[in-house]
Tab-separated table of C-alpha atoms in Angstrom:
chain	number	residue	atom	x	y	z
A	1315	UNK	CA	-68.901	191.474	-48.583
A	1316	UNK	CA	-67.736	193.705	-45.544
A	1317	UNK	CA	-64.255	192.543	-44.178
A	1318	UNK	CA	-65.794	191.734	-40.384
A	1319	UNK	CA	-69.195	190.622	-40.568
A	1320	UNK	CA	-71.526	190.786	-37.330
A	1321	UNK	CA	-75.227	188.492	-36.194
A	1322	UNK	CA	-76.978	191.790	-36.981
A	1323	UNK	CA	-79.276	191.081	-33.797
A	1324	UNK	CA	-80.701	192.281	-31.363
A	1325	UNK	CA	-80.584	189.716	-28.634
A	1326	UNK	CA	-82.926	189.536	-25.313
A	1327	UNK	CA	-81.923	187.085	-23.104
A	1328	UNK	CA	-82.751	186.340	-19.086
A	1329	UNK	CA	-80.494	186.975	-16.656
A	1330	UNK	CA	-78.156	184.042	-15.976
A	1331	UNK	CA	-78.377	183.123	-19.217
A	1332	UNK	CA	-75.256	182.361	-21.291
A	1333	UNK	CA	-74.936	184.341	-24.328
A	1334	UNK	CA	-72.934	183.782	-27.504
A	1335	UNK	CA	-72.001	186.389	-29.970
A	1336	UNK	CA	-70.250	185.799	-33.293
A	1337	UNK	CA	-68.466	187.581	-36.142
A	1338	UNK	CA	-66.317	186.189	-39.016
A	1339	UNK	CA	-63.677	187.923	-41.302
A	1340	UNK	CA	-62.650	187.348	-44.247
A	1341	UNK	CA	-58.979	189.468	-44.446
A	1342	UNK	CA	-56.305	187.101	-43.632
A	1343	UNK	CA	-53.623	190.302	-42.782
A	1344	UNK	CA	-55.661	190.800	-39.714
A	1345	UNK	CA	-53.595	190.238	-36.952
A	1346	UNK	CA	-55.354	190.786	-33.543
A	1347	UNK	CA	-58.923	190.317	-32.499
A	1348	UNK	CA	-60.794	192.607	-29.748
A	1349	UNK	CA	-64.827	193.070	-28.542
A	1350	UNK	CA	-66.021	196.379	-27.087
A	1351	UNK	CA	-68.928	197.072	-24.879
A	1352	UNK	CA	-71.075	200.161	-26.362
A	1353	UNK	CA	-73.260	201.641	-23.614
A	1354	UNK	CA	-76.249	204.202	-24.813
A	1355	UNK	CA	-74.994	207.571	-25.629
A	1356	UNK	CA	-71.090	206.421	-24.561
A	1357	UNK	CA	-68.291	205.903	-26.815
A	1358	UNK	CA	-66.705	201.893	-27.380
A	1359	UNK	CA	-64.981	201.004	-24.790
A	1360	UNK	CA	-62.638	197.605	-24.773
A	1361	UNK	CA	-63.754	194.127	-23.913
A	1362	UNK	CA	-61.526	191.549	-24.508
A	1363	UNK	CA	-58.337	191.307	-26.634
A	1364	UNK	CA	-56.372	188.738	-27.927
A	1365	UNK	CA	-53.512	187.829	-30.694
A	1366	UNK	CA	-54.312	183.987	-31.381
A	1367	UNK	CA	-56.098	181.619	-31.905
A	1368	UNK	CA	-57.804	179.516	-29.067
A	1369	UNK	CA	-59.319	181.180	-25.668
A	1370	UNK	CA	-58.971	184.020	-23.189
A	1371	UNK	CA	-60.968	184.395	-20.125
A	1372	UNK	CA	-61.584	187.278	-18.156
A	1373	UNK	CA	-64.040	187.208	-15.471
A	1374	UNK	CA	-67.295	186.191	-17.002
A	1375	UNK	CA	-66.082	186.535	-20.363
A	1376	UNK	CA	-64.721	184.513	-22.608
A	1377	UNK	CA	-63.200	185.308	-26.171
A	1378	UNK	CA	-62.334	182.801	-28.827
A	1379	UNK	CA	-60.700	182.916	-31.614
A	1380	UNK	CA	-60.642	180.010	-34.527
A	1381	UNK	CA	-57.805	182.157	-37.276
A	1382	UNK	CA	-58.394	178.745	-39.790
A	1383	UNK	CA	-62.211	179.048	-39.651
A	1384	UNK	CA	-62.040	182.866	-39.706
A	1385	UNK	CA	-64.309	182.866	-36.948
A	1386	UNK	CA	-64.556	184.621	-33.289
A	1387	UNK	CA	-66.749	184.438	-30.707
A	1388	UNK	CA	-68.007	186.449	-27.270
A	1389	UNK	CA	-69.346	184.001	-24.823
A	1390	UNK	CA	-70.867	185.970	-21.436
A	1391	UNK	CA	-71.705	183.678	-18.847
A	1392	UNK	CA	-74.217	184.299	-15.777
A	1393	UNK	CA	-75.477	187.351	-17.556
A	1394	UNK	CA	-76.665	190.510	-16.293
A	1395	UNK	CA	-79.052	193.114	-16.867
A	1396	UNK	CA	-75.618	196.007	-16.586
A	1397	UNK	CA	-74.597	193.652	-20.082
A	1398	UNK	CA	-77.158	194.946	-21.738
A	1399	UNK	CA	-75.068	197.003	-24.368
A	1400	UNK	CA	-74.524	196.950	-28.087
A	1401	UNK	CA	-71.331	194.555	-28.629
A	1402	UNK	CA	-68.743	195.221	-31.282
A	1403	UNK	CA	-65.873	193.136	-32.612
A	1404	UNK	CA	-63.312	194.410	-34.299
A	1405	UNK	CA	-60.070	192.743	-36.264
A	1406	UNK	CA	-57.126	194.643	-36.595
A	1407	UNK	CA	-53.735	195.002	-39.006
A	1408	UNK	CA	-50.861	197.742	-38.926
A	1409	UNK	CA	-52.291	199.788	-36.344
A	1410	UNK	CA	-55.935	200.234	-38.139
A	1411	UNK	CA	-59.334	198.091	-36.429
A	1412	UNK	CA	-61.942	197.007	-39.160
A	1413	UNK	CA	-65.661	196.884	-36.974
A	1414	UNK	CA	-68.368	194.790	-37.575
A	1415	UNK	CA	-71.955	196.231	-37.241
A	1416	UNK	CA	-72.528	195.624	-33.768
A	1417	UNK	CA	-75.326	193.666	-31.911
A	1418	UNK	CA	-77.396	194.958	-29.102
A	1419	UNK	CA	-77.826	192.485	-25.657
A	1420	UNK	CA	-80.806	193.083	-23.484
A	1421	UNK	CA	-80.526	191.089	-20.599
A	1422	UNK	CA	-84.272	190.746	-19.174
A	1423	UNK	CA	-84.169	190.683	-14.737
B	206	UNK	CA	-63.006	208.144	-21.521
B	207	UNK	CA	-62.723	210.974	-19.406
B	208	UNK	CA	-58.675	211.079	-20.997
B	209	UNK	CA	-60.558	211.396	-24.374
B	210	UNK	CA	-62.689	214.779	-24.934
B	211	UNK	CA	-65.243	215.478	-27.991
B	212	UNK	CA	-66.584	218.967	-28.585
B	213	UNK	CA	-69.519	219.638	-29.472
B	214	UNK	CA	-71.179	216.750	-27.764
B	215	UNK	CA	-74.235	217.706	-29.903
B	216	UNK	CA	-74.713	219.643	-33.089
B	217	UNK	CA	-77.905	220.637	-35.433
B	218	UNK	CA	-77.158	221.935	-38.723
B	219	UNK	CA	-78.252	223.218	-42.087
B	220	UNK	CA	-77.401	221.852	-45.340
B	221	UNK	CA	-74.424	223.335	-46.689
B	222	UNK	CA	-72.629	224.223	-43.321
B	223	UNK	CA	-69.212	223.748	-42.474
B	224	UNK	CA	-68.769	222.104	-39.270
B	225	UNK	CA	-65.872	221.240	-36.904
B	226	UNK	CA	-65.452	218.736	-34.573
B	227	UNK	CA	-63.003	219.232	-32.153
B	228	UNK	CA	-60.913	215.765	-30.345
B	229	UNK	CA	-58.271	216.713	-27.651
B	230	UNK	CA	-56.531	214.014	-25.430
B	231	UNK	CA	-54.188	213.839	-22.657
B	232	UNK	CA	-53.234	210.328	-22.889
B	233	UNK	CA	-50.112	211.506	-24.850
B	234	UNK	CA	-51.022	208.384	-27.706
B	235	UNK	CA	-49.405	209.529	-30.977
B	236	UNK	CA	-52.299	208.062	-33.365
B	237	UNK	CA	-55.297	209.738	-33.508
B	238	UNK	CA	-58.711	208.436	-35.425
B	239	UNK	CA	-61.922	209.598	-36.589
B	240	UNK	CA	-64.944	207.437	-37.112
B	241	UNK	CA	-68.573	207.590	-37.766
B	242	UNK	CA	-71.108	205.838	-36.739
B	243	UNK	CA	-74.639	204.896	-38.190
B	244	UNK	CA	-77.163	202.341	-37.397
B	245	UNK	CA	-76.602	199.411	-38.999
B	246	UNK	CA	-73.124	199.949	-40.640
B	247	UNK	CA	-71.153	200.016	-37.459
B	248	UNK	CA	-68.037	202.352	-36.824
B	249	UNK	CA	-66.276	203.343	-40.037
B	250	UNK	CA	-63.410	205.112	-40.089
B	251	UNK	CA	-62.520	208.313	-42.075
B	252	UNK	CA	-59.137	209.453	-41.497
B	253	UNK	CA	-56.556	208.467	-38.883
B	254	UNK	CA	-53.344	210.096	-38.225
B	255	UNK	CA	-50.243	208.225	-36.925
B	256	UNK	CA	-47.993	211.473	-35.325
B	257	UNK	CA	-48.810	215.532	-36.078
B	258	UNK	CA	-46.942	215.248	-39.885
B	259	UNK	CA	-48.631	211.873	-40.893
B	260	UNK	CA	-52.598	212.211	-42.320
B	261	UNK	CA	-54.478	209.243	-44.040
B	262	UNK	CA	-57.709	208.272	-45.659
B	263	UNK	CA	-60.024	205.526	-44.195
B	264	UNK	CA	-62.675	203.768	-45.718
B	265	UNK	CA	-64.932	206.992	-45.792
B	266	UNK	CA	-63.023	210.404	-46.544
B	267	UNK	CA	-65.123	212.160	-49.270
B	268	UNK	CA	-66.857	214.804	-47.926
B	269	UNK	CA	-64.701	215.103	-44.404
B	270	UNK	CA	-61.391	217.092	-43.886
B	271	UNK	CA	-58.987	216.572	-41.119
B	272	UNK	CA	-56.186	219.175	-39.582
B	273	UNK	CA	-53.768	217.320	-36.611
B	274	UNK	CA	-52.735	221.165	-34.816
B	275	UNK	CA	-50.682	219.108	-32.474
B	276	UNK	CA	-49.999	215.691	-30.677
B	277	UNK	CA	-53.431	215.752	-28.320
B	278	UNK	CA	-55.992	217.564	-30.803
B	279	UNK	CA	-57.405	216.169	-33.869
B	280	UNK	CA	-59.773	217.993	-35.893
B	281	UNK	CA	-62.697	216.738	-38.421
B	282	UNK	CA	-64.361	219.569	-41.204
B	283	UNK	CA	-67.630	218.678	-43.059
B	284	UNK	CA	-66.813	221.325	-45.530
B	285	UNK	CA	-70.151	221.819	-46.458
B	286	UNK	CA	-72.422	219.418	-44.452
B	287	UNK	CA	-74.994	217.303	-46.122
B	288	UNK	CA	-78.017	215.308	-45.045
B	289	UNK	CA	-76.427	211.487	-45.067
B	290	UNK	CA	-73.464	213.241	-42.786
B	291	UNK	CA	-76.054	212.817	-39.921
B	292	UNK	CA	-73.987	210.502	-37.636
B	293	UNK	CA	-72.556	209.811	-34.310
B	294	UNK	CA	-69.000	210.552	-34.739
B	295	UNK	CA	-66.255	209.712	-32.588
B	296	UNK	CA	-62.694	210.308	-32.062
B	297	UNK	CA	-60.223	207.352	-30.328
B	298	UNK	CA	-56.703	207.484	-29.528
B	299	UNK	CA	-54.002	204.727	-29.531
B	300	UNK	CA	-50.292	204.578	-28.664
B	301	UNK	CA	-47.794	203.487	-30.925
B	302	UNK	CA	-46.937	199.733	-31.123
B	303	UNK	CA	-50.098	198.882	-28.974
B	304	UNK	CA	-53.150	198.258	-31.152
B	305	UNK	CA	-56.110	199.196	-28.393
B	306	UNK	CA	-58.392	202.341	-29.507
B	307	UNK	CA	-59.501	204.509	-26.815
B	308	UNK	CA	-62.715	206.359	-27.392
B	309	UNK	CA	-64.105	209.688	-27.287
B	310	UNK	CA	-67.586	209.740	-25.772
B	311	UNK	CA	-68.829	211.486	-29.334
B	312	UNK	CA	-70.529	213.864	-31.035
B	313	UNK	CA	-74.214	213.422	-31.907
B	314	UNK	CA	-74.734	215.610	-35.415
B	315	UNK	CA	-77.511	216.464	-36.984
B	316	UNK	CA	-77.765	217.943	-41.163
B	317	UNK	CA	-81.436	219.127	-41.945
């Protein structure tokens, strides 16, 4: 079992629509939590970023973090068709980010 | 990131090649990574270095080599390329005590 596993995806959603992505881990050493936008043919660029558990808003997004469940979560409200992107969430520990496999958002006009 | 520079940007090679890619920053970040790329596996990381004297393995070193030359460049050698090395490979920066990665646009290569 990979240490950060990702909904494989893709997703298409319409625009407005809320979207929800997901990831779990399964290393308890990881210490901080982040999601990166991937455009096409650009490198990762960072999201959202957070130490604990429980939410942290930014704009439209939201990132949430459950450390007893393992669990985190992307939540985009109101989306839009410049979120279409391939998502990744990564866990991190001592300076080093384990990624999941990333999910790909089409968001439909 | 323009702060973050790849070269090539684009590479098609022949089995049994060696091949350098070249990472250079000016965000003056001490720890400098290398990662690959594939669809469906996500980013995986091959070596990472935390200042010019310190070198370590990721999850994926056989087959890769890394030099540090100096604080901003960062250097990754297929020593003699192979087929499942075709891979988007990128390069990210970080500065010490802060755990956000900063990216390298990457470098699309190609091993017939």
């Amino acid at each position: 079992q990979k240490e950060v596993e990702q909904d494989p995806g893709p997703l298409s959603v319409p625009e407005g629509a809320i979207v929800s992505l997901n990831c779990t881990y399964s290393n308890s050493a990881f210490q901080y939590f982040m999601w990166y936008r991937q455009y096409s043919r650009k490198g990762p660029e960072l999201l959202m970023y957070t130490y604990s558990s429980g939410n942290k808003e930014d704009g439209r997004f939201t990132a949430q973090v459950d450390k007893s469940s393992k669990y985190i979560s992307l939540f985009i409200r109101d989306s839009q068709p410049s979120d279409s992107a391939t998502y990744l969430c990564a866990c991190g520990a001592n300076s080093k980010l384990t990624f999941g496999k990333g999910i790909t958002l089409s968001v439909r006009p | 990131d323009a702060d973050v520079t790849q070269t090539p940007r684009n590479r098609i090679t022949k089995t049994g090649k060696r091949i350098m890619l070249e990472c250079s920053q000016t965000k003056g970040h001490d720890r400098m990574y290398w990662y690959r790329q594939d669809p469906g596996l996500g980013l995986r990381l091959i070596y990472y270095s935390f200042d010019v004297k310190d070198i370590n393995k990721g999850e994926i070193s056989d087959g890769y080599s890394v030099s540090r030359q100096a604080q901003a460049k960062f250097s990754l050698s297929l020593e003699s390329a192979i087929p499942n090395q075709t891979a988007l490979y990128f390069c990210a920066t970080s500065e010490i005590g802060l755990s956000e990665q900063f990216f390298g646009p990457g470098t699309r290569l190609t091993v017939l």
